[in-house]
Amino acid sequence: MSETIGRKNILINNSNQTYFNKNLDQNIFFSNNFKNQNFKNNLNLAFNEISDQSRNVEIQSDTQFQEENVIYAEGNVIVTYKGNTLKADKLVYDKLNETVKASGNIKLILENQVFISEKLNYDFKNQKGSFFKVKGLIQTKNLIEDLEFTSDQFQEISSTLQRINKEKVLYTPDGINNWIFYTDELKVDKNQWTAKKAIFTNDLLETNQVKFEINSLRIIPKDDELKLKSSISYLIFEDRVPIPFWFGNRTLKKTKDGYFLDLSSKWYLGLDYVDRDGYFVGRKLKPFNISSDFVLNLEPQFLIQRSLQGYTKSFVNKGDSITSDKVRRDVSLSDYFSLNSELQGKVNGWDLTIDKNLYSLDFDKFLDAFRLKMNLSKDIYIFGSKWNKSFYGVYRDKIWNGSIGESEIYVGYGSKLEKLNIWDEDGIEKTERFKIGLGNFKAEALNNKNLVSSYKGSFYYSLNQKIPLVVKESENKFVDRSFNYIFEPVKQGIYLDTKLAALLSLYEDGNHQEYLGFGAGPEFVFGEFKKRFADYTKISFMPFYRLKSGDSIFKFDQVSDKFTLDLALDQQLYGPILLRSKATLNLDGNSKDYGDFINSSISLYWKKRSYEVGIFYQPHDQSGGMKINLYGFE
């Protein structure tokens, strides 16, 4: 026997209580087909069984009928399960076997996650099922909680059913939290989600600027993490340029701002003539969980240029002082490799980081090739605000100090108290920094190559301001497909950048140095970065002068450049090609390096709305590399 229930006027209730248990009689209007009150009572019983608290499955539709233990629903079908929602054209629910089959315009809402599909099958008893031709809008910040089906709160459909296709989006400076996801079939087996091939893109406008093609994907929720495993995958630009990308095993990690998925490539190419003799290639290995509180990251590197040329110029002669000039030395197979490592963890609520670099695996060069940095830090509240308190230690730390060039701290340890304030006042962007420190250092002397030791106390303060003079405000902060090259509208105009800084450093035996510095310069921003040729220019000039007295006993922190000019230029050349350069010019007339660039960097980017790829080179320290940045939207 089968009957039909009309539901043309059903009301959506936002109560926390079970919908059918409390609101069946007042919210469902029966058609004229129902003249038998006993059948109505049986129907109530059937729905109460569907709404069993152990499953909390609720079904609403335009028409429904039941044959034995199977319920058939058609037309605007809405199923709720633990606060999650399924919408479809047709649905078959087997109460006895606890299975669901749905088809036609399927939308699945798991709290903040939205999926559309052509067809799905799900077995509640065995927690297994499949979704076919799936497209989803995934929010990583809440993904772990949403996949656990933990909510018992009924969500109003009109506010939850959001569109996957976006006409305009808003840039999210805190990273990528929203992804569009595609797969032909998504399988669910208890808490594991698998797909033979899945496509992810951060391009919510779906212009195929960039996407990840991930093969043999497995998603495994565990505690407060989400494990993602896969085989060889591809990073595809513009649907034309595929780059093999070993996605491997990655973890969606919980942070104070939500959950973070590290998508940085495990392989990278770098350039370093100071410590690695030129080009090298590195590989980030899977993190080693030493304990629940400590993780070890390893990055072995192969030094391409050193291996090809057969010698090195990155070390002093054997037995010489570390401050001696570097010389040419023969190499062996162990010199072709270097190793970076990072140990991260928690110690009684403090964040511990230990960075170690080994620029050769030759044991005879160990003391020359080894570098170490240690930092133990924690945010504390004093003087009514948040400060960062840290303890640090370094061994063989290299410092670039303007026109003085490279210098080295042989060994040092100490403590710092730092504070950073960023705010906006009447349209003026302000950045304020405080730093108080006390340390003990053994480092290269200021006027010779000897190593000297001293305690050092220091205080530093700076205030940077960006003052708008003439600004062309954009109509809104959203971007659409007309923004092909940039992730948010350009703030065009003329600005005045100002900087005020003060430093006091005290050393043993009465030595000291201090300065008061100030500078101001214009910044010009023109163009919308929407046309194909020279539609974006950003140029700035910042002269900075220091009124200084006294000298440091060390080379690494001596303030020698009293008058400098900071220059910066971003220029669209053609289409997505952007030239970016920065430099600091020495204008100190008493300096032997007067007129020289003491810091510089030049980059060339292929810049699009959803991503940018760039190569850069820093002439001052002969280093460079390649960058890939992805942008987030909502």
XYZ file of C-alpha atoms in Angstrom:
634
model
C 0.000 0.000 0.000
C 1.267 3.499 -0.742
C -0.072 6.975 -0.090
C 1.048 10.518 -0.925
C 1.666 13.432 1.440
C 1.472 16.988 0.094
C 4.013 19.466 1.542
C 3.581 22.597 -0.521
C 3.297 24.852 2.550
C 5.830 23.372 4.899
C 7.437 25.844 7.314
C 11.120 25.667 8.179
C 11.542 25.750 11.951
C 14.776 26.995 13.563
C 14.216 25.166 16.825
C 16.986 23.221 18.523
C 14.541 20.367 19.075
C 13.904 17.475 16.714
C 11.730 18.796 13.905
C 9.344 15.908 13.302
C 8.950 14.948 16.941
C 7.693 18.400 17.927
C 6.366 20.106 14.822
C 4.855 17.496 12.500
C 1.181 18.330 13.166
C 1.543 22.118 12.951
C 3.963 22.324 10.020
C 2.703 19.668 7.555
C -0.626 20.220 5.813
C -2.249 17.025 4.500
C -3.952 16.895 1.132
C -7.493 15.735 0.612
C -6.157 12.208 0.016
C -5.960 11.682 3.799
C -9.348 10.822 5.274
C -8.245 8.074 7.608
C -7.069 9.286 11.018
C -5.487 5.888 11.802
C -3.226 6.253 8.775
C -2.160 9.672 10.028
C -1.199 8.164 13.378
C 0.786 5.431 11.608
C 2.490 8.104 9.545
C 3.495 9.971 12.680
C 4.941 6.741 14.029
C 6.911 6.202 10.822
C 8.401 9.675 10.962
C 9.232 9.321 14.622
C 11.207 6.219 13.652
C 12.990 8.202 10.929
C 13.790 10.878 13.498
C 15.292 8.317 15.865
C 17.700 10.157 18.182
C 20.555 7.729 17.428
C 20.508 8.787 13.777
C 18.520 12.038 13.953
C 17.611 11.747 10.254
C 14.726 13.994 9.166
C 13.161 14.002 5.696
C 10.974 16.687 4.134
C 9.684 16.834 0.558
C 6.786 17.849 -1.683
C 5.614 14.223 -1.967
C 6.463 11.095 0.016
C 5.206 7.520 0.209
C 6.308 4.403 2.030
C 6.402 0.763 0.944
C 7.215 -1.530 3.851
C 10.409 -0.073 5.356
C 11.399 2.077 2.375
C 10.433 5.752 2.099
C 10.389 7.445 -1.300
C 10.557 11.250 -1.443
C 10.418 13.545 -4.480
C 10.410 17.278 -5.105
C 12.440 19.721 -2.981
C 13.732 16.914 -0.780
C 15.489 18.149 2.362
C 17.233 15.729 4.728
C 18.856 16.887 7.975
C 21.306 14.774 9.967
C 23.012 16.132 13.088
C 22.670 19.704 11.900
C 23.891 18.909 8.365
C 21.663 19.199 5.322
C 21.101 17.267 2.096
C 18.922 18.674 -0.680
C 17.913 16.654 -3.776
C 15.167 16.054 -6.336
C 14.670 12.382 -5.390
C 15.575 10.284 -2.385
C 15.074 6.672 -1.272
C 15.575 5.885 2.424
C 15.657 2.271 3.639
C 14.898 2.464 7.362
C 15.701 -1.178 8.067
C 19.117 -1.198 6.383
C 19.697 2.511 7.087
C 20.758 3.353 3.544
C 20.090 6.479 1.480
C 20.136 6.949 -2.274
C 19.671 10.427 -3.758
C 19.784 11.935 -7.235
C 19.092 15.165 -9.095
C 20.472 18.604 -8.129
C 22.060 17.287 -4.936
C 23.424 19.789 -2.463
C 25.149 18.568 0.692
C 25.903 21.050 3.447
C 28.193 19.966 6.277
C 28.074 23.070 8.471
C 30.456 25.385 6.531
C 31.190 22.965 3.652
C 29.051 22.898 0.503
C 29.028 20.071 -2.083
C 26.931 19.500 -5.183
C 26.657 16.097 -6.820
C 24.713 14.187 -9.453
C 24.139 11.072 -7.345
C 25.011 9.645 -3.940
C 24.650 6.414 -1.969
C 25.268 6.194 1.775
C 25.072 3.379 4.343
C 24.585 4.756 7.864
C 25.223 1.398 9.586
C 28.607 0.804 7.970
C 29.351 4.530 7.462
C 30.217 3.945 3.829
C 29.098 5.629 0.645
C 29.927 7.286 -2.657
C 29.289 10.696 -4.197
C 29.401 11.008 -7.994
C 30.408 14.039 -10.107
C 31.209 16.088 -7.020
C 31.954 19.798 -6.862
C 32.505 21.494 -3.535
C 33.325 24.747 -1.781
C 35.634 23.776 1.087
C 36.484 25.992 4.044
C 39.652 24.607 5.644
C 39.286 26.673 8.822
C 36.322 24.520 9.974
C 36.805 21.391 7.856
C 37.817 18.960 10.610
C 34.869 19.754 12.887
C 32.431 19.726 9.957
C 33.500 16.272 8.755
C 32.939 14.848 12.226
C 29.140 15.505 12.100
C 29.284 16.835 15.662
C 26.607 19.532 15.488
C 23.051 18.895 16.674
C 21.867 22.388 15.722
C 19.294 22.616 12.915
C 20.450 25.202 10.353
C 18.032 27.301 8.361
C 18.330 26.294 4.707
C 18.162 29.752 3.206
C 21.226 30.923 5.129
C 23.252 27.747 4.657
C 22.783 27.007 0.956
C 25.476 29.236 -0.446
C 26.539 29.309 -4.070
C 29.738 27.615 -5.161
C 30.016 29.723 -8.303
C 31.206 33.211 -7.401
C 30.698 36.390 -9.433
C 32.955 38.470 -7.196
C 35.319 37.674 -4.347
C 37.151 39.389 -1.515
C 40.884 38.921 -0.902
C 41.779 37.328 2.454
C 45.248 38.524 3.570
C 45.519 35.866 6.290
C 45.922 33.053 3.727
C 43.873 30.549 1.727
C 40.860 29.252 3.613
C 38.443 28.543 0.738
C 38.953 26.032 -2.078
C 36.813 24.760 -4.949
C 37.026 20.977 -5.232
C 36.151 18.596 -8.124
C 36.174 14.821 -8.476
C 34.282 12.183 -10.495
C 33.758 9.984 -7.447
C 34.317 10.639 -3.765
C 34.175 7.560 -1.540
C 33.534 7.619 2.196
C 34.532 4.708 4.436
C 33.984 5.541 8.093
C 36.280 8.509 8.684
C 38.297 8.221 5.438
C 37.480 10.099 2.227
C 39.153 8.919 -1.002
C 39.233 9.916 -4.694
C 41.253 8.576 -7.648
C 41.792 12.108 -8.940
C 40.765 15.394 -7.375
C 41.110 18.994 -8.524
C 41.604 21.837 -6.041
C 41.742 25.531 -6.914
C 41.892 28.719 -4.863
C 40.485 30.591 -7.892
C 36.892 30.979 -6.670
C 35.973 32.812 -9.887
C 36.891 29.573 -11.714
C 38.983 31.042 -14.505
C 41.469 28.127 -14.352
C 44.376 30.408 -13.529
C 45.860 27.794 -11.227
C 44.836 24.392 -9.889
C 46.204 21.281 -8.186
C 45.536 17.918 -9.800
C 45.966 15.444 -6.952
C 46.004 11.703 -7.646
C 45.077 8.870 -5.251
C 43.849 11.307 -2.624
C 43.043 10.079 0.890
C 41.684 12.382 3.618
C 41.883 11.050 7.180
C 40.592 13.074 10.184
C 42.572 12.365 13.355
C 42.235 14.235 16.648
C 42.650 17.932 15.768
C 44.452 17.270 12.477
C 43.472 16.222 8.973
C 45.912 13.911 7.191
C 46.075 14.157 3.393
C 47.895 11.489 1.390
C 48.398 11.175 -2.364
C 50.679 10.019 -5.163
C 52.419 12.204 -7.780
C 50.339 15.286 -8.565
C 50.514 18.394 -10.736
C 50.410 22.133 -10.239
C 48.753 23.432 -13.429
C 48.934 27.033 -14.593
C 46.363 28.404 -17.065
C 45.332 24.846 -18.040
C 48.493 24.703 -20.178
C 51.598 24.400 -18.010
C 51.625 21.315 -15.728
C 54.434 21.096 -13.188
C 54.935 17.761 -11.380
C 54.214 18.355 -7.721
C 54.837 15.758 -5.047
C 51.925 16.518 -2.742
C 52.846 13.466 -0.664
C 51.642 13.303 2.938
C 50.487 16.618 4.337
C 48.613 17.725 7.423
C 45.903 20.276 7.940
C 47.246 21.747 11.183
C 45.344 23.575 13.857
C 46.510 27.149 14.556
C 45.107 29.975 16.656
C 43.356 31.287 13.508
C 41.857 27.945 12.463
C 43.515 25.242 10.374
C 46.490 25.691 8.065
C 47.457 23.521 5.090
C 51.096 23.881 4.047
C 51.138 23.756 0.229
C 54.732 24.839 -0.263
C 56.645 22.626 -2.659
C 58.924 20.040 -1.106
C 61.493 20.586 -3.898
C 63.066 23.993 -4.479
C 65.911 25.631 -6.396
C 68.143 28.236 -4.765
C 71.180 30.400 -5.407
C 73.829 31.172 -2.761
C 77.408 32.072 -3.670
C 78.467 32.803 -0.072
C 77.957 29.434 1.657
C 76.978 27.037 -1.147
C 79.097 28.202 -4.113
C 76.111 28.938 -6.368
C 73.068 26.974 -7.526
C 71.655 24.180 -5.376
C 68.507 22.068 -5.150
C 66.772 21.171 -1.872
C 64.163 18.648 -0.743
C 61.966 19.076 2.343
C 61.435 15.692 3.950
C 58.332 14.577 5.804
C 58.412 15.999 9.370
C 59.543 13.584 12.091
C 57.325 13.565 15.186
C 59.883 13.080 17.952
C 57.179 13.380 20.613
C 53.776 14.975 21.063
C 55.543 18.297 21.661
C 58.459 18.208 19.187
C 58.722 17.993 15.394
C 61.970 17.755 13.399
C 62.114 19.100 9.828
C 65.021 18.076 7.584
C 66.053 19.591 4.225
C 68.961 17.845 2.473
C 70.445 19.847 -0.395
C 72.579 18.975 -3.396
C 75.054 21.736 -4.310
C 74.917 21.652 -8.100
C 77.468 24.327 -8.924
C 80.016 23.160 -6.344
C 79.846 19.614 -7.711
C 80.292 20.802 -11.324
C 83.218 23.162 -10.706
C 85.059 20.704 -8.427
C 86.145 23.223 -5.781
C 84.697 25.543 -3.134
C 85.281 29.155 -2.096
C 82.937 29.079 0.904
C 85.481 28.238 3.641
C 88.675 29.605 5.167
C 91.884 27.595 5.015
C 92.110 24.663 7.382
C 93.307 25.817 10.810
C 92.807 29.556 10.072
C 90.635 31.871 12.165
C 86.978 32.081 11.181
C 87.528 35.781 10.364
C 90.212 34.984 7.783
C 89.542 35.420 4.080
C 87.914 32.512 2.303
C 90.102 30.555 -0.081
C 89.724 28.050 -2.873
C 89.740 24.479 -1.593
C 89.390 21.094 -3.255
C 86.210 19.138 -2.577
C 85.198 15.523 -2.138
C 81.857 13.804 -2.600
C 80.716 14.805 0.933
C 81.138 18.494 -0.003
C 78.435 18.174 -2.675
C 75.746 17.979 0.004
C 74.460 20.280 2.726
C 71.708 19.933 5.315
C 69.232 22.270 6.968
C 67.259 21.150 10.005
C 64.670 22.745 12.256
C 63.410 21.465 15.595
C 60.105 22.974 16.764
C 58.240 22.318 19.958
C 56.741 23.483 23.229
C 58.529 23.711 26.573
C 56.213 24.586 29.480
C 54.149 26.902 27.286
C 57.160 28.444 25.504
C 57.770 28.055 21.754
C 61.166 26.528 21.025
C 62.855 26.678 17.594
C 66.346 25.391 16.833
C 67.695 25.997 13.300
C 70.853 24.201 12.190
C 72.649 24.569 8.860
C 75.517 22.405 7.679
C 77.038 23.670 4.410
C 79.179 20.573 3.839
C 79.047 16.999 5.092
C 82.864 16.800 5.128
C 83.770 16.110 8.769
C 87.066 18.037 8.443
C 85.104 21.197 7.587
C 82.484 20.725 10.295
C 83.405 23.706 12.503
C 83.522 26.012 9.465
C 80.361 24.616 7.858
C 78.100 24.456 10.926
C 75.629 27.230 11.910
C 73.119 27.245 14.791
C 70.262 29.482 15.976
C 68.050 28.816 18.981
C 65.006 30.820 20.085
C 62.660 30.288 23.044
C 59.750 32.720 23.049
C 56.377 33.434 24.612
C 53.791 36.206 24.502
C 53.403 37.917 27.884
C 51.267 40.784 29.131
C 53.002 43.686 30.867
C 52.266 47.391 31.054
C 48.698 46.575 30.000
C 49.632 45.164 26.568
C 51.083 42.102 24.817
C 54.853 41.732 24.393
C 56.993 38.915 23.033
C 59.633 37.679 25.463
C 62.454 35.550 24.027
C 65.753 33.922 24.911
C 68.175 33.180 22.086
C 71.520 31.650 21.301
C 73.600 31.651 18.095
C 76.749 29.988 16.819
C 78.448 31.273 13.645
C 75.617 33.651 12.685
C 76.236 35.751 9.564
C 74.965 39.348 9.490
C 74.773 41.721 6.509
C 75.446 45.264 7.718
C 75.019 47.753 4.878
C 78.229 49.221 3.484
C 80.285 47.257 6.039
C 79.188 44.095 4.297
C 79.098 40.624 5.815
C 80.234 40.048 9.380
C 79.910 37.164 11.792
C 78.878 36.500 15.366
C 81.013 33.590 16.536
C 78.839 32.882 19.570
C 76.123 34.844 21.332
C 73.240 34.479 23.759
C 70.772 36.782 25.451
C 67.172 37.875 25.891
C 64.816 40.305 24.123
C 61.503 41.945 24.893
C 59.642 43.127 21.770
C 56.338 44.768 20.942
C 54.692 45.506 17.571
C 51.692 47.803 17.193
C 49.853 48.249 13.870
C 46.810 50.488 13.641
C 44.939 52.970 11.472
C 44.170 56.475 12.687
C 42.123 58.835 10.501
C 43.262 56.954 7.394
C 46.940 57.037 8.423
C 48.550 53.589 8.632
C 50.920 53.378 11.584
C 53.472 50.761 12.609
C 55.294 51.031 15.924
C 58.119 48.815 17.215
C 59.788 48.561 20.635
C 62.778 46.336 21.380
C 64.784 45.955 24.596
C 67.665 43.482 24.707
C 70.572 42.198 26.769
C 73.136 39.782 25.368
C 76.695 38.493 25.525
C 78.567 38.235 22.210
C 81.889 37.064 20.845
C 82.189 38.506 17.364
C 84.409 40.161 14.781
C 85.888 43.447 15.993
C 84.954 46.716 14.308
C 88.396 47.739 13.022
C 90.260 44.421 12.668
C 89.658 40.712 12.145
C 90.119 39.734 15.790
C 87.311 38.246 17.856
C 86.217 40.386 20.818
C 83.747 39.703 23.618
C 81.341 41.990 25.449
C 77.937 42.263 27.046
C 75.549 44.492 25.113
C 72.382 46.223 26.275
C 70.147 47.928 23.727
C 66.920 49.852 23.288
C 65.266 50.465 19.897
C 62.109 52.344 18.910
C 60.609 53.133 15.501
C 57.389 54.630 14.163
C 56.440 54.327 10.484
C 53.482 56.205 9.010
C 51.806 56.163 5.604
C 49.857 59.393 5.172
C 47.429 59.628 2.228
C 47.714 62.945 0.372
C 45.686 62.359 -2.788
C 43.808 59.069 -2.965
C 41.464 57.645 -5.569
C 39.263 55.314 -3.603
C 37.975 52.138 -5.263
C 34.199 51.675 -5.321
C 34.506 48.453 -3.308
C 37.023 45.877 -2.154
C 35.653 43.043 -4.287
C 37.202 41.778 -7.525
C 35.589 39.994 -10.466
C 36.885 38.390 -13.676
C 37.916 41.777 -15.060
C 40.730 41.713 -12.470
C 42.972 39.236 -14.258
C 46.319 40.325 -12.780
C 45.682 41.516 -9.240
C 43.875 40.111 -6.182
C 42.312 43.364 -4.938
C 41.624 46.824 -6.394
C 44.662 49.121 -6.491
C 44.652 51.985 -3.996
C 45.807 54.681 -6.389
C 47.165 57.950 -5.109
C 50.043 59.874 -3.620
C 51.222 59.064 -0.110
C 53.816 60.469 2.271
C 55.877 57.840 4.113
C 57.585 58.938 7.305
C 59.914 57.160 9.707
C 61.232 58.047 13.137
C 63.769 55.779 14.861
C 66.006 55.832 17.921
C 68.727 53.424 19.093
C 70.848 53.193 22.222
C 73.492 50.455 22.610
C 75.739 50.036 25.666
C 78.847 47.810 25.872
C 81.416 46.898 28.513
C 84.188 49.357 29.486
C 81.930 52.360 28.816
C 81.590 51.932 25.042
C 78.291 53.060 23.534
C 76.600 54.154 20.323
C 73.300 55.892 19.781
C 71.392 57.662 17.057
C 68.185 59.525 16.356
C 66.944 58.960 12.814
C 64.202 60.519 10.758
C 63.064 60.404 7.162
C 60.171 61.260 4.872
C 59.476 60.571 1.224
C 56.698 60.215 -1.336
C 55.044 57.109 -2.724
C 53.165 57.228 -6.029
C 50.683 54.547 -7.109
C 49.095 54.777 -10.555
C 47.011 52.464 -12.735
C 44.480 49.700 -12.094
C 46.595 46.747 -13.304
C 43.743 45.672 -15.582
C 44.998 46.676 -19.043
C 47.733 44.776 -20.867
C 50.459 47.424 -21.005
C 51.981 49.686 -18.306
C 48.744 49.967 -16.318
C 50.418 49.800 -12.902
C 53.297 51.763 -11.392
C 54.342 52.021 -7.753
C 57.425 54.057 -6.948
C 58.737 55.381 -3.626
C 61.700 57.356 -2.279
C 62.663 57.453 1.390
C 65.721 59.499 2.444
C 66.747 58.662 6.016
C 69.244 60.556 8.134
C 70.803 59.492 11.442
C 72.220 61.870 14.048
C 74.777 59.514 15.561
C 77.432 59.467 18.268
C 79.726 56.770 19.622
C 80.781 53.454 18.077
C 80.175 49.783 18.639
C 83.072 47.481 19.448
C 81.592 44.965 16.975
C 81.448 44.982 13.198
C 78.022 43.308 12.965
C 76.034 46.133 14.619
C 78.063 49.261 13.848
C 75.860 52.072 12.486
C 78.021 53.392 9.637
C 75.586 54.640 6.995
C 74.390 57.969 8.388
C 72.508 59.096 5.274
C 70.735 56.641 2.989
C 68.045 56.660 0.296
C 65.619 53.730 0.029
C 64.226 53.222 -3.490
C 61.439 50.876 -4.580
C 59.744 50.322 -7.937
C 56.952 47.990 -9.069
C 56.172 48.270 -12.774
C 53.842 46.283 -14.990
C 55.692 45.658 -18.248
C 53.197 43.697 -20.326
C 50.211 41.628 -19.266
C 51.095 39.671 -16.124
C 54.830 40.520 -16.251
C 55.781 42.674 -13.265
C 59.231 44.111 -12.519
C 59.892 44.645 -8.809
C 63.078 46.194 -7.425
C 64.337 47.582 -4.111
C 67.643 49.188 -3.199
C 69.341 51.286 -0.537
C 71.781 53.953 -1.781
C 74.589 55.210 0.481
C 74.598 59.037 0.478
C 76.976 59.461 3.426
C 79.655 61.816 2.082
C 82.177 60.621 4.686
C 81.820 56.974 3.690
C 84.211 55.243 1.294
C 81.104 53.583 -0.197
C 79.397 56.893 -1.013
C 77.140 56.450 -4.060
C 77.071 52.641 -3.837
C 74.004 50.429 -3.399
C 74.456 48.722 -0.037
C 71.304 46.593 -0.247
C 69.463 45.601 -3.410
C 67.002 43.104 -4.831
C 65.492 42.690 -8.279
C 62.600 40.381 -9.173
C 60.590 39.464 -12.233
C 57.092 38.100 -11.626
C 54.389 36.456 -13.682
C 51.507 37.898 -11.673
C 47.866 36.803 -11.819
C 44.913 37.304 -9.537
C 45.137 33.848 -7.906
C 48.902 33.291 -7.972
C 52.303 34.706 -8.850
C 55.557 33.071 -9.890
C 58.788 35.023 -9.626
C 62.551 34.807 -9.737
C 64.710 37.130 -7.646
C 68.359 38.005 -7.154
C 70.093 39.985 -4.389
C 73.397 41.380 -5.713
C 74.596 42.570 -2.301
C 74.888 39.038 -0.863
C 74.879 37.095 -4.159
C 71.774 35.075 -3.350
C 68.541 34.403 -5.197
C 65.823 31.922 -5.908
C 62.289 31.319 -7.101
C 58.983 32.122 -5.413
C 55.437 30.843 -5.926
C 52.646 32.597 -4.019
C 48.963 31.642 -3.951
C 46.253 34.057 -2.797
C 43.109 33.395 -0.800
C 39.541 34.637 -1.329
C 36.098 34.419 0.176
